[in-house]
Coordinates of C-alpha atoms and ligand atoms in Angstrom, one line a residue:
M1 CA 29.5 -14.0 -14.4
A2 CA 32.0 -16.8 -14.5
D3 CA 30.0 -19.3 -12.4
V4 CA 26.9 -19.2 -14.6
T5 CA 26.9 -21.3 -17.8
T6 CA 25.2 -20.7 -21.0
T7 CA 21.7 -22.0 -21.4
D8 CA 21.9 -23.4 -25.0
E9 CA 21.4 -27.1 -24.0
F10 CA 18.7 -26.5 -21.4
T11 CA 15.3 -27.7 -22.4
A12 CA 12.1 -28.6 -20.6
G13 CA 10.7 -30.4 -23.7
P14 CA 7.1 -30.0 -24.7
L15 CA 4.5 -30.4 -22.0
T16 CA 3.7 -34.0 -21.3
A17 CA 0.3 -35.5 -20.5
G18 CA 1.6 -36.2 -17.0
Q19 CA 2.5 -32.6 -16.4
V20 CA -0.9 -31.5 -17.7
A21 CA -2.6 -34.0 -15.4
C22 CA -0.7 -32.9 -12.4
L23 CA -1.4 -29.3 -13.2
G24 CA -5.1 -30.1 -13.4
A25 CA -4.9 -31.9 -10.0
Y26 CA -3.0 -29.0 -8.5
I27 CA -5.6 -26.4 -9.6
T28 CA -8.4 -28.6 -8.3
A29 CA -6.7 -28.9 -5.0
I30 CA -6.2 -25.1 -4.8
V31 CA -9.9 -24.5 -5.5
L32 CA -11.1 -27.0 -3.0
W33 CA -8.7 -25.8 -0.3
T34 CA -9.7 -22.2 -0.9
V35 CA -13.4 -23.2 -0.4
A36 CA -12.5 -25.1 2.7
E37 CA -10.6 -22.2 4.2
Y38 CA -13.4 -19.9 3.3
L39 CA -16.0 -22.2 5.0
N40 CA -13.7 -22.5 8.0
Y41 CA -13.3 -18.7 8.2
N42 CA -17.1 -18.3 8.1
R43 CA -17.7 -20.8 10.8
S44 CA -15.2 -19.5 13.2
H45 CA -16.5 -16.0 12.5
A46 CA -20.0 -17.2 13.2
K47 CA -18.8 -18.9 16.3
K48 CA -17.1 -15.8 17.5
H49 CA -20.4 -13.8 17.2
Q50 CA -22.2 -16.6 19.0
T51 CA -19.6 -16.6 21.8
H52 CA -20.0 -12.9 22.1
A53 CA -23.7 -13.2 22.4
H54 CA -23.2 -15.9 24.9
T55 CA -20.8 -13.9 27.0
E56 CA -23.1 -10.8 27.0
A57 CA -26.1 -12.8 28.0
A58 CA -24.1 -14.5 30.7
E59 CA -22.8 -11.2 31.9
L60 CA -26.3 -9.8 32.1
E61 CA -27.8 -12.6 34.0
G62 CA -24.6 -12.7 36.0
K63 CA -23.7 -15.0 38.8
A64 CA -27.3 -15.2 39.9
L65 CA -27.9 -17.8 37.3
L66 CA -24.8 -19.8 38.2
E67 CA -25.8 -19.7 41.8
L68 CA -29.3 -20.8 41.0
N69 CA -28.3 -23.5 38.8
G70 CA -24.7 -24.9 38.8
G71 CA -25.5 -26.8 35.7
A72 CA -25.6 -23.6 33.5
A73 CA -21.8 -23.4 33.3
H74 CA -21.8 -27.0 32.2
V75 CA -24.3 -26.5 29.5
D76 CA -22.3 -23.6 28.2
V77 CA -19.1 -25.7 28.0
E78 CA -20.9 -28.3 26.1
A79 CA -22.3 -25.8 23.6
S80 CA -18.9 -24.4 22.9
S81 CA -17.3 -27.8 22.6
V82 CA -19.8 -28.6 19.9
D83 CA -18.8 -25.4 18.1
A84 CA -15.2 -26.4 18.4
A85 CA -15.9 -29.7 16.9
A86 CA -17.5 -28.0 14.0
V87 CA -14.6 -25.8 13.4
Q88 CA -11.9 -28.5 13.8
P89 CA -13.5 -31.7 12.9
S90 CA -11.8 -35.0 13.5
T91 CA -9.7 -36.6 10.8
P92 CA -11.5 -37.9 7.8
T93 CA -13.0 -41.4 8.4
P94 CA -15.2 -43.4 6.1
G95 CA -18.8 -42.2 6.1
I96 CA -20.6 -43.7 9.0
D97 CA -24.2 -44.1 8.2
A98 CA -27.1 -43.7 10.5
A99 CA -27.0 -47.4 11.6
G100 CA -23.4 -46.7 12.8
K101 CA -22.0 -49.1 10.2
A102 CA -19.0 -48.1 8.2
N103 CA -19.9 -47.1 4.6
Y104 CA -17.6 -48.0 1.9
A105 CA -19.5 -46.5 -1.0
W106 CA -17.4 -44.2 -3.2
T107 CA -19.9 -41.4 -2.7
S108 CA -19.3 -41.5 1.0
S109 CA -15.6 -40.9 0.7
A110 CA -14.2 -37.6 1.8
F111 CA -12.6 -37.2 -1.7
Y112 CA -16.0 -37.5 -3.6
R113 CA -17.8 -35.3 -1.0
C114 CA -15.1 -32.7 -1.4
L115 CA -15.5 -32.7 -5.1
T116 CA -19.2 -32.2 -4.7
L117 CA -18.4 -29.3 -2.4
E118 CA -20.0 -30.8 0.6
E119 CA -19.3 -28.4 3.5
D120 CA -18.6 -30.9 6.2
A121 CA -16.2 -32.9 4.0
L122 CA -14.3 -29.9 3.0
L123 CA -14.0 -28.7 6.5
A124 CA -12.9 -32.1 7.7
S125 CA -10.3 -32.4 4.9
R126 CA -8.9 -28.9 5.2
E127 CA -5.6 -30.1 6.5
A128 CA -5.1 -32.7 3.8
L129 CA -6.1 -30.2 1.1
R130 CA -3.7 -27.7 2.5
S131 CA -0.9 -30.3 2.4
A132 CA -1.8 -31.2 -1.2
V133 CA -1.6 -27.6 -2.2
E134 CA 1.7 -27.1 -0.4
F135 CA 3.1 -30.3 -1.9
G136 CA 2.1 -29.2 -5.3
T137 CA 3.5 -25.7 -4.8
I138 CA 6.9 -27.1 -3.9
L139 CA 6.8 -29.2 -7.1
V140 CA 5.9 -26.1 -9.1
W141 CA 9.0 -24.5 -7.7
F142 CA 11.0 -27.5 -8.7
Y143 CA 9.7 -27.1 -12.2
V144 CA 10.4 -23.4 -12.3
A145 CA 14.0 -23.8 -10.9
D146 CA 14.9 -26.8 -12.9
R147 CA 13.1 -26.5 -16.2
T148 CA 12.6 -22.8 -17.0
Q149 CA 15.1 -20.1 -18.0
L150 CA 14.2 -18.1 -14.9
I151 CA 17.0 -19.5 -12.9
A152 CA 20.4 -19.7 -14.5
P153 CA 22.4 -22.6 -13.1
G154 CA 26.0 -22.3 -11.8
T155 CA 28.7 -24.8 -12.2
K156 CA 30.4 -26.9 -9.6
T157 CA 34.0 -26.4 -8.3
Y158 CA 35.6 -28.7 -5.8
T159 CA 37.7 -27.5 -2.9
R160 CA 38.4 -30.1 -0.4
D161 CA 39.0 -27.4 2.2
V162 CA 35.4 -26.0 1.8
L163 CA 33.7 -29.4 1.9
L164 CA 35.6 -30.4 5.1
F165 CA 35.1 -27.0 6.7
I166 CA 31.3 -27.2 6.2
F167 CA 31.1 -30.7 7.5
L168 CA 33.3 -30.0 10.5
V169 CA 31.4 -26.8 11.5
L170 CA 28.1 -28.7 11.2
T171 CA 29.4 -31.6 13.3
A172 CA 30.7 -29.2 15.9
V173 CA 27.3 -27.5 16.2
A174 CA 25.5 -30.9 16.1
G175 CA 27.8 -32.3 18.8
G176 CA 27.9 -29.1 20.9
Y177 CA 24.3 -28.1 20.8
S178 CA 22.2 -31.1 19.9
L179 CA 23.4 -34.0 22.0
K180 CA 20.6 -36.2 23.1
Q181 CA 20.6 -38.8 25.8
H182 CA 18.5 -42.0 25.7
R183 CA 18.7 -45.5 27.0
P184 CA 22.1 -47.1 26.3
L185 CA 20.8 -49.6 23.7
V186 CA 23.0 -50.9 20.9
L187 CA 22.0 -49.3 17.6
H188 CA 19.1 -47.5 19.2
R189 CA 16.8 -45.8 16.6
T190 CA 18.2 -42.3 17.4
Q191 CA 21.6 -43.7 16.7
T192 CA 20.8 -45.1 13.3
E193 CA 19.1 -41.9 12.4
E194 CA 22.2 -39.9 13.4
W195 CA 24.3 -42.3 11.3
K196 CA 22.0 -41.7 8.3
G197 CA 22.2 -37.9 8.9
W198 CA 25.9 -37.4 8.8
M199 CA 26.3 -39.8 5.9
Q200 CA 23.6 -37.9 4.1
V201 CA 25.4 -34.6 4.6
L202 CA 28.6 -36.0 3.2
F203 CA 26.7 -37.7 0.3
L204 CA 25.1 -34.4 -0.5
L205 CA 28.3 -32.4 -0.2
Y206 CA 29.9 -34.9 -2.5
H207 CA 27.2 -34.1 -5.1
Y208 CA 27.4 -30.4 -4.5
Y209 CA 31.1 -30.1 -4.9
N210 CA 31.5 -33.0 -7.3
A211 CA 34.1 -34.4 -4.9
K212 CA 35.2 -37.4 -7.0
E213 CA 38.0 -38.3 -4.6
I214 CA 35.5 -39.6 -2.0
Y215 CA 33.6 -41.8 -4.5
N216 CA 34.4 -45.0 -2.6
A217 CA 33.4 -43.6 0.7
I218 CA 30.0 -42.6 -0.8
R219 CA 29.5 -46.2 -2.1
V220 CA 30.0 -47.4 1.5
F221 CA 27.5 -44.9 2.8
I222 CA 24.9 -46.0 0.3
A223 CA 25.6 -49.6 1.4
A224 CA 25.1 -48.5 5.0
Y225 CA 21.6 -47.1 4.1
V226 CA 20.7 -50.4 2.5
W227 CA 22.1 -52.2 5.5
M228 CA 19.8 -50.2 7.7
T229 CA 16.9 -51.0 5.4
G230 CA 17.5 -54.7 6.1
F231 CA 18.3 -54.0 9.8
G232 CA 15.3 -51.7 10.6
N233 CA 12.7 -53.6 8.6
F234 CA 13.8 -57.0 9.8
S235 CA 13.7 -55.8 13.5
Y236 CA 10.3 -54.4 12.9
Y237 CA 8.6 -57.3 11.2
Y238 CA 10.4 -59.9 13.4
R239 CA 9.3 -58.2 16.6
T240 CA 5.8 -57.1 15.6
A241 CA 4.8 -59.6 13.0
D242 CA 2.8 -56.7 11.5
F243 CA 2.5 -58.0 7.9
G244 CA -0.7 -56.1 7.3
V245 CA -1.2 -54.7 3.8
G246 CA -2.1 -51.3 5.4
R247 CA 1.3 -50.9 6.9
F248 CA 2.9 -52.2 3.7
F249 CA 1.2 -49.7 1.5
Q250 CA 2.0 -46.9 4.0
M251 CA 5.6 -47.7 3.6
M252 CA 5.4 -47.9 -0.2
W253 CA 3.7 -44.5 -0.1
R254 CA 6.4 -43.1 2.1
L255 CA 9.1 -44.4 -0.3
N256 CA 7.5 -43.5 -3.6
F257 CA 4.9 -40.8 -3.4
L258 CA 7.3 -37.8 -3.8
V259 CA 9.4 -39.5 -6.4
L260 CA 6.3 -40.4 -8.4
F261 CA 5.3 -36.8 -8.6
C262 CA 8.8 -35.6 -9.3
C263 CA 8.9 -38.1 -12.3
L264 CA 5.6 -36.8 -13.6
V265 CA 6.1 -33.1 -13.1
L266 CA 9.7 -33.0 -14.3
N267 CA 9.3 -35.7 -16.9
N268 CA 12.0 -37.9 -15.4
S269 CA 12.6 -41.6 -15.2
Y270 CA 12.1 -43.4 -11.9
M271 CA 15.7 -44.6 -12.2
L272 CA 17.1 -41.1 -12.2
Y273 CA 16.4 -41.3 -8.4
Y274 CA 17.9 -44.8 -8.2
I275 CA 17.9 -44.8 -4.4
C276 CA 14.1 -45.1 -4.4
P277 CA 13.7 -48.2 -6.6
M278 CA 16.6 -49.8 -4.8
H279 CA 15.2 -49.2 -1.3
T280 CA 11.7 -50.2 -2.5
L281 CA 13.0 -53.5 -3.9
F282 CA 15.1 -54.4 -0.9
T283 CA 12.3 -53.4 1.5
I284 CA 9.9 -55.6 -0.3
M285 CA 12.5 -58.4 -0.2
V286 CA 12.9 -58.1 3.6
Y287 CA 9.1 -58.0 3.9
G288 CA 8.8 -61.1 1.7
A289 CA 11.5 -63.0 3.6
L290 CA 9.6 -62.6 6.8
A291 CA 6.0 -62.6 5.6
I292 CA 6.3 -65.8 3.5
G293 CA 5.9 -68.7 6.0
S294 CA 5.7 -66.2 8.8
R295 CA 4.4 -68.9 11.2
Y296 CA 8.0 -70.4 11.2
N297 CA 9.6 -67.1 12.3
K298 CA 9.6 -68.3 15.9
S299 CA 12.2 -70.9 15.0
D300 CA 15.9 -69.8 14.8
T301 CA 16.7 -72.5 12.3
A302 CA 13.9 -71.3 10.0
I303 CA 15.3 -67.7 10.1
W304 CA 18.7 -69.0 9.2
L305 CA 17.2 -71.0 6.4
K306 CA 15.3 -67.9 5.2
I307 CA 18.6 -65.9 5.3
A308 CA 20.3 -68.6 3.3
A309 CA 17.4 -68.5 0.8
C310 CA 17.9 -64.8 0.4
F311 CA 21.5 -65.2 -0.4
A312 CA 20.6 -67.9 -2.9
T313 CA 17.9 -65.7 -4.5
V314 CA 20.3 -62.8 -4.9
F315 CA 22.9 -65.1 -6.3
V316 CA 20.6 -66.4 -9.0
F317 CA 19.0 -63.0 -9.8
W318 CA 22.1 -60.9 -9.9
E319 CA 25.2 -63.0 -10.2
L320 CA 23.6 -64.6 -13.3
K321 CA 23.3 -61.5 -15.4
F322 CA 21.0 -62.9 -18.0
V323 CA 18.4 -63.9 -15.3
F324 CA 18.4 -60.3 -14.1
Y325 CA 17.9 -59.0 -17.6
T326 CA 15.2 -61.5 -18.4
I327 CA 13.2 -60.8 -15.3
W328 CA 13.4 -57.0 -15.5
R329 CA 13.0 -56.5 -19.2
P330 CA 9.2 -56.3 -19.0
F331 CA 9.6 -53.6 -16.4
M332 CA 11.9 -51.5 -18.6
F333 CA 9.4 -48.6 -18.4
L334 CA 10.0 -48.5 -14.7
V335 CA 13.7 -49.3 -14.4
G336 CA 15.1 -48.2 -17.8
Y337 CA 17.4 -45.1 -17.9
T338 CA 19.5 -43.3 -20.4
D339 CA 21.6 -40.3 -19.5
P340 CA 20.6 -37.7 -22.2
R341 CA 24.2 -36.5 -22.3
R342 CA 25.4 -40.0 -23.2
P343 CA 22.6 -41.4 -25.4
G344 CA 22.6 -44.9 -26.7
G345 CA 23.7 -48.0 -24.9
D346 CA 22.0 -50.4 -22.5
R347 CA 19.0 -48.9 -20.8
M348 CA 19.0 -51.6 -18.2
Y349 CA 22.6 -51.0 -17.2
E350 CA 22.0 -48.3 -14.5
W351 CA 19.5 -50.5 -12.6
F352 CA 21.7 -53.5 -12.9
F353 CA 24.8 -51.6 -11.8
R354 CA 23.1 -49.7 -8.9
S355 CA 21.2 -52.7 -7.5
S356 CA 24.2 -55.0 -7.9
L357 CA 26.5 -52.9 -5.8
D358 CA 24.4 -53.4 -2.6
R359 CA 22.7 -56.7 -3.5
Y360 CA 23.9 -58.6 -0.4
I361 CA 24.2 -55.9 2.2
W362 CA 20.5 -55.8 3.2
I363 CA 20.7 -59.5 4.0
Y364 CA 23.7 -58.8 6.2
G365 CA 21.5 -56.1 7.8
M366 CA 18.9 -58.8 8.5
M367 CA 21.5 -61.0 10.0
C368 CA 22.7 -58.2 12.3
A369 CA 19.1 -57.5 13.4
F370 CA 18.6 -61.2 14.1
M371 CA 21.8 -61.4 16.1
H372 CA 21.3 -58.0 17.7
P373 CA 20.4 -59.4 21.2
K374 CA 23.6 -61.5 21.2
I375 CA 25.7 -58.5 20.2
E376 CA 24.0 -56.4 22.9
K377 CA 24.6 -59.1 25.5
F378 CA 28.2 -59.4 24.5
L379 CA 28.8 -55.7 24.8
Q380 CA 26.9 -55.6 28.1
A381 CA 29.0 -58.5 29.4
V382 CA 32.1 -56.4 28.7
D383 CA 30.5 -53.4 30.5
T384 CA 30.0 -55.4 33.7
M385 CA 33.6 -56.9 33.8
E386 CA 35.9 -55.9 36.6
V387 CA 37.7 -52.7 35.8
K388 CA 41.1 -54.0 34.7
R389 CA 39.7 -56.8 32.6
R390 CA 37.2 -54.5 31.0
R391 CA 39.9 -52.1 30.0
V392 CA 42.0 -54.8 28.5
T393 CA 39.0 -56.3 26.7
R394 CA 38.0 -53.0 25.3
A395 CA 41.5 -52.2 24.2
V396 CA 41.7 -55.6 22.4
L397 CA 38.4 -54.9 20.7
I398 CA 39.4 -51.4 19.6
G399 CA 42.8 -52.8 18.4
L400 CA 41.0 -55.6 16.5
F401 CA 38.4 -53.4 14.8
C402 CA 40.9 -50.7 14.0
S403 CA 43.2 -53.3 12.4
I404 CA 40.4 -54.8 10.4
G405 CA 39.3 -51.3 9.4
Y406 CA 42.8 -50.3 8.4
A407 CA 43.3 -53.5 6.4
W408 CA 40.1 -52.8 4.6
Y409 CA 41.1 -49.2 4.0
H410 CA 44.5 -50.2 2.6
F411 CA 43.5 -53.2 0.4
V412 CA 40.0 -52.2 -0.6
Y413 CA 39.1 -48.5 -0.1
C414 CA 42.3 -47.3 -1.8
L415 CA 41.5 -49.1 -5.0
P416 CA 40.6 -47.0 -8.0
K417 CA 36.8 -46.6 -8.6
V418 CA 36.3 -49.4 -11.2
E419 CA 38.3 -52.0 -9.3
Y420 CA 36.7 -50.9 -6.0
N421 CA 33.2 -51.3 -7.4
K422 CA 34.0 -54.9 -8.3
V423 CA 34.8 -55.9 -4.7
H424 CA 32.3 -53.5 -3.1
P425 CA 29.4 -56.0 -2.9
Y426 CA 31.5 -58.5 -1.0
T427 CA 33.4 -56.1 1.3
S428 CA 31.1 -53.2 2.3
W429 CA 30.0 -55.2 5.4
I430 CA 33.5 -54.7 6.8
P431 CA 33.6 -50.9 7.4
I432 CA 29.9 -51.1 8.4
T433 CA 30.6 -53.6 11.1
V434 CA 33.7 -51.9 12.3
F435 CA 31.8 -48.6 12.5
F436 CA 28.8 -49.9 14.5
M437 CA 30.9 -52.0 16.9
L438 CA 33.2 -49.1 17.7
R439 CA 30.2 -46.6 17.9
N440 CA 28.5 -48.9 20.5
L441 CA 31.6 -49.9 22.5
T442 CA 30.8 -48.2 25.8
P443 CA 27.4 -47.4 27.5
Q444 CA 28.3 -43.7 27.3
M445 CA 28.7 -43.9 23.5
R446 CA 25.5 -45.8 23.2
T447 CA 23.6 -43.2 25.3
F448 CA 24.5 -40.1 23.2
S449 CA 23.5 -39.1 19.8
M450 CA 23.6 -35.9 17.9
G451 CA 20.0 -34.6 17.5
L452 CA 20.8 -32.4 14.6
Y453 CA 22.0 -35.3 12.5
G454 CA 19.2 -37.4 13.7
W455 CA 16.8 -34.8 12.4
L456 CA 18.5 -34.7 9.1
G457 CA 18.5 -38.5 9.1
C458 CA 14.7 -38.5 9.2
I459 CA 14.4 -36.6 6.0
T460 CA 17.1 -38.3 3.9
L461 CA 14.6 -39.4 1.3
E462 CA 13.3 -35.8 0.8
T463 CA 16.8 -34.3 0.8
Y464 CA 17.9 -37.0 -1.7
I465 CA 15.1 -36.2 -4.1
G466 CA 15.0 -32.5 -3.5
Q467 CA 18.7 -32.0 -4.3
F468 CA 18.1 -32.7 -8.0
H469 CA 15.7 -29.7 -8.4
T470 CA 16.3 -27.2 -5.7
W471 CA 19.9 -27.4 -4.6
L472 CA 21.6 -28.8 -7.6
L473 CA 19.9 -28.5 -11.0
S474 CA 19.7 -30.9 -14.0
K475 CA 18.0 -28.5 -16.4
R476 CA 16.6 -31.2 -18.7
P477 CA 14.5 -34.3 -18.4
D478 CA 16.5 -37.3 -17.1
G479 CA 19.6 -35.2 -16.8
Q480 CA 22.0 -35.8 -14.0
P481 CA 22.2 -32.8 -11.6
I482 CA 25.5 -31.3 -12.8
Y483 CA 24.6 -27.7 -12.1
L484 CA 24.0 -25.6 -8.9
L485 CA 21.0 -23.6 -8.0
T486 CA 22.4 -20.1 -8.1
L487 CA 20.4 -17.3 -6.6
L488 CA 23.4 -15.1 -5.7
P489 CA 25.8 -15.3 -8.6
G490 CA 29.3 -14.3 -7.7
Y491 CA 28.9 -15.3 -4.1
P492 CA 29.4 -19.1 -4.0
L493 CA 29.5 -19.4 -0.2
L494 CA 26.6 -17.0 0.5
N495 CA 24.7 -18.7 -2.2
F496 CA 25.4 -22.0 -0.6
A497 CA 24.1 -20.8 2.7
V498 CA 20.9 -19.3 1.3
V499 CA 20.1 -22.1 -1.1
T500 CA 20.8 -24.8 1.5
A501 CA 18.5 -23.2 4.0
L502 CA 15.7 -23.1 1.4
Y503 CA 16.4 -26.7 0.3
V504 CA 16.4 -28.2 3.8
A505 CA 13.3 -26.3 4.7
L506 CA 11.5 -27.5 1.6
S507 CA 12.7 -31.1 2.2
H508 CA 11.2 -30.9 5.7
R509 CA 7.9 -29.6 4.4
L510 CA 7.8 -32.4 1.8
F511 CA 8.4 -34.9 4.5
L512 CA 5.5 -33.5 6.6
T513 CA 3.0 -33.1 3.7
T514 CA 3.8 -36.6 2.4
G515 CA 3.0 -37.9 5.8
T516 CA -0.3 -36.0 6.1
L517 CA -1.5 -37.1 2.7
K518 CA -0.5 -40.7 3.5
D519 CA -2.6 -40.6 6.7
A520 CA -5.5 -39.2 4.8
V521 CA -5.4 -41.8 2.1
V522 CA -3.8 -45.1 3.3
P523 CA -5.5 -46.5 6.4
H524 CA -3.3 -48.8 8.6
D525 CA -5.8 -51.3 9.6
D526 CA -9.0 -51.2 7.5
N527 CA -8.2 -53.3 4.4
R528 CA -11.6 -52.7 2.8
L529 CA -11.2 -49.0 3.1
L530 CA -7.7 -49.4 1.7
L531 CA -9.0 -51.2 -1.3
R532 CA -11.7 -48.6 -1.9
N533 CA -9.2 -45.8 -1.7
G534 CA -6.8 -47.7 -3.9
L535 CA -9.4 -48.2 -6.6
M536 CA -10.5 -44.6 -6.3
M537 CA -6.9 -43.5 -6.8
V538 CA -6.5 -45.7 -9.9
A539 CA -9.7 -44.2 -11.3
V540 CA -8.7 -40.6 -10.5
A541 CA -5.2 -41.2 -12.0
G542 CA -6.9 -42.7 -15.1
A543 CA -9.2 -39.8 -15.5
A544 CA -6.3 -37.3 -14.9
A545 CA -4.2 -39.2 -17.5
C546 CA -7.0 -39.1 -20.1
F547 CA -7.4 -35.4 -19.4
G548 CA -3.7 -34.9 -19.9
F549 CA -3.6 -36.9 -23.1
L550 CA -6.6 -35.1 -24.5
M551 CA -5.1 -31.7 -23.7
V552 CA -1.8 -32.5 -25.2
E553 CA -3.5 -34.0 -28.4
A554 CA -5.7 -30.9 -28.7
R555 CA -2.7 -28.7 -28.5
T556 CA -0.8 -30.6 -31.1
M557 CA -3.9 -30.6 -33.4
L558 CA -4.3 -26.8 -33.0
G559 CA -0.6 -26.5 -33.9
V560 CA 0.2 -24.6 -30.7
V561 CA 3.9 -25.1 -29.8
Ligands
LIG601 C1 12.3 -50.0 6.1 O1 13.2 -49.6 5.0 C2 12.8 -48.3 4.5 C3 13.7 -48.0 3.3 O2 15.0 -47.8 3.8 C4 12.8 -47.3 5.5 O3 12.4 -46.0 5.0 C5 12.0 -47.7 6.7 O4 12.1 -46.7 7.7 C6 12.3 -49.0 7.2 N1 11.4 -49.5 8.2 C7 11.8 -49.6 9.5 C8 10.7 -50.1 10.4 O5 12.9 -49.5 9.9

């Protein structure tokens, strides 16, 4: 088979402590979930019997009882609603003791009570346990696909025709069958999600087909994501002033939970998935910009000063390379990376390079969010102009943005990769601005968005991470995903269809399970509970790590390979 490579250089490496620890956690979750399902089955079974008995009794006594006492029906309803509560208990909350006060003792946590096989806790946590098992199972599949010899990888071939064909067909379907209408707001959430979605599709196809010729466009897309990080987060914090740690940690969980487990299970560096550290850092910086001295956020001058301070910070920490290196050196374990196919060299380079490319654009995103009302007012003023003037104004605007866009294309975009990267940090705001201004020019354009791309835009993090292990393959720790997952060798297009369906479905499930687990563990507004859960997680991780190290040690000592 021509499209399958030899497997000489593929290696999973020896099992690591992290992998053993995750396996231990996974097996524990399976056991607990099985018990929870069993208990639930028993209860609903018991309930069914009970309801049967109820119905029979009710039938025997018949209407007479109801006529005699109208309350009987009411009693019945109450009884069955109690049953229902037992079968499907509410989401786990901290133990509430008899006095009605919240109980923060470790032993009252759902986690501890599940471990001690307490029935109520297991039943109440059934959904979370199911999510944990599903999440773990998907990661096991990642390991099987990307680290074992079971799946032979295919190699990439680029055909511009195929890439464009796939993108156009998808866009036709998205535009023809998934148009959504909402209020004509400038850069409405559904619109930014749609934007993320179609960019993600091109970004992924770029990886799948190794389409080197659109490298510069991909850099712009990544800049647009980072722009949206600044835009979305600024809007949120500026409007809500919700600087609570609960919300902060929920966001950190969302950004890093999946990637953490991918790193552990596949023995990869965090930096292999560079989008995650980059968005995490810039999200924290937006948060910091607004949370520090938040009582001054009401003043426009203060906001502009903060934005200026952000530029100054970025200038000092990136533009002066030695400052960047000095600050990050202690965090090398987190941000260091070496491509195993090109060993040696500067382990910090990848982080410096990736974060440098988009170092300013998140600040521009904050500026756009801050000026959003003004941009909106301007566009609405154009909408309400008298017909002839409106047409002329719009024509002028279109002409203006198209000329700017073309000039950028000609002088910047067409540069070769290395030269392009040098100017990218200072120019990426141009195509982004041109795009969102043109995209929002008329109320009709603001009103519509493509739901299919919006849906894909919600799971970009999962499709980004998932592509490494269940669409593309890297086949070795820290390897770049240079192979293709090939389930139907010899049928590249059919294989693409099958593998893509699997990959998108799994990404969506990862998105949902990450959310369920987040809700089970990270409370939004109970900081004490958050602290307790955090400490418990540290303790559990510590115990799991010890277990992992001991197992690995034991194996080495016994000489098992
Ligand atoms: C903040 O940025 C992160 C990272 O891009 C993103 O996932 C999240 O949705 C943003 N938050 C808001 C409120 O837009």
